[in-house]
Amino acid sequence: MNNNLYNYILGIADNSLILGQRMGELCGHGPTLETDIACTNISLDLFGQVRSYFQYAAKIAGDGRTEDDIAMLRKEREYKNVLLAEQPNTNFAYTIARQFLFDVYHLAFLSELQNSKDLTLSAIAKKCVKEVSYHERFSSDWVKRLGDGTEESHLKMQEAINDLWTYTDELFHQTESDKVMIKEGVAVDTAKLKENYYKQVSALLEEATLETPESKWFQKGGKKGVHTEHLGYLLADLQYMQRTYPNMEW
Amino acid sequence: MSNKKNWPLWEVFVRSKNGLEHRHCGSLHASDAEMALENARDVYTRRNEGVSIWVVESKHITASNPENNGELFEPAQDKVYRHPTFYDLPDEVKHM
Amino acid sequence: MSEDQIKNLRAEESLSLEAQFEARIARDEKIEPKDWMPEKYRQTHIRQMSQHAHSEIVGMLPEGNWITRAPSLRRKVALLAKVQDEAGHGLYLYSATETLGISRDEMYEQLHTGKAKYSSIFNYPTLTWADMGAIGWLVDGAAIINQVPLCNTSYGPYARAMIRVCKEESFHQRQGYEIMIKLANGTPEQKEMAQDALNRWWWPSLMMLGPTDDKSVHTAQSMKWKLKRKTNDELRQQFIDQTVPQADLIGLTIPDPDLKWNEERGSYDFGEIDWDEFWQVVKGHGPMNKARMNARVGAWERGEWVRDAAMAHAKKKNNRKQKQAV
């Protein structure tokens, strides 16, 4: 099997998996029925993407593992999502900030992935890019509403952006597998997305009357499987059934 | 909780496919027009029901009052000459 | 004018507003929001429709409880979509109720203060994955029996909302039954999980169709207004008759030793329902009443600053637009 391609796909898919799981937690607990429905839609889009990626990964692995085995039966250190995706729903501002900081990256990433030499990845990207354009619009609109809303919402939104800022740089890190895949024309060279990302994020934050954090201290590790403490609990939920009742069909 | 802060009500109209008119399909709450459109998309077209959406804040709709239905609509009931069946044609003319 | 027309006109005019109204319903005409209606009609509809809406959104909680733990990705998206539909159905129903002159916020207020009721079944806990199957199969099954006749109810907005709800809900029961099939055909452990869920949800599902006819206060009036087409006992019998063969088919046992096919009636006889338990839960003392209300009230309170911010933002944007226009 092509280990680099397999790892590369997992790196992409784990972001959607973990973020989808976080969005799914909110179902029934949002500020209005309408936002509940919207957040669930985002979660559904992300899980749909996850399934496409993992079905492809399972085919590449070719060892009988299914999409569910890959999604639910790895150990904590084997999950390759960025730290940003696993941050909790501290309040609605954090949910929106996390989504926004990820969406801007995600959209740029998928736009490029459409050009991948790997035809399956390129096809998945073409489908997902439409979904994620919508996510990005949704989260941007909400950053503006909360940033330029009331005094209270402004403070909460700023706090969330400040706290999550430290996880943005990792979006552009590249693993060894990433690098090999870039050379082969399969992967997106994320380093090239970085400058534009920060420009776009800053412009939107400004429109939302928010400050772009100046801190240059960034956290990293997710892509190497070194996570924050939050991930373990998330996985305990995600994996509960598969771990408690191994080798069964559902 | 002051009443002013509640999100206003919007009416949603969806065109199910090109060639058909927009039809009223329900309502929802949103703080502004953009959100109303986004919510309408998420609430009323989850199953591929539409290709175009209109939203209008409910308070902007002026509706006729059913109490006036008599004067508004009944006068049209006996204007049968507005319908083709009012006119007699010889049987030989099959379509007109 | 023909003599008949004159006669009809006279007859119509001699009726009171209320009698005219009842005559319209009897003729199967729909009542629309701005039409004259007796105050009791309005209040009864507000009560039943908002209760229905509340049931949808409180009903999101027991199933929402398993979204993060669904055993496979396929099951997870199906469950998410189902719970999302419940939010949508709550929304349709709240909107329809709002046409009667009550705001959604007022209805929430009634729910949060315990003034409004919701379906008692959601005050039971979801303990295992099989509960997702049992809820879809039994609870949605019972709900459909209740809801299909409402597509023809007399109040236009309610009927239209119900048509939409019923159309969308058709996958819900299948989703649940499919989960049960899979478990019933699975390992002994899985089958046991399915049987246990059936044991716990069977009786509450029967109770869900309402008190027996002799104890039901609203039935006669509701029948007239087409809020009800069959009595609670008739609906319950229909539910049992349709569900028992489905249980047999997948090898699960209905937890009722008195359940027996009655050849003469062409229906199943069934055992005594524990109505004390029913009233205990209705009155707020079920296992999850407090938790469900805390979840709803909590979400609403935590969301207040978000809702306020969105309104404040909309106002600012509007002001800016107006300034630009000047």
XYZ file of C-alpha atoms in Angstrom, chain A residues 6 20 22 24 45-46 60 92 133 135 138 149 156 158-159 165 170 175 184 204 209 212:
22
model
C -2.856 6.736 3.166
C -17.927 17.056 12.748
C -17.736 18.636 17.917
C -22.665 17.115 16.415
C -21.473 17.729 5.540
C -18.284 16.991 7.440
C -5.786 1.859 -0.331
C -21.103 29.696 20.995
C -18.024 27.591 0.762
C -19.684 26.813 5.920
C -22.064 30.877 7.668
C -23.130 42.903 18.026
C -16.736 36.888 24.029
C -12.560 38.441 20.859
C -11.705 36.095 23.698
C -5.320 31.837 17.543
C -0.441 24.322 12.596
C 4.382 16.062 7.670
C 4.040 13.941 -6.600
C -12.873 39.692 8.189
C -14.570 45.183 14.692
C -6.236 40.301 14.972
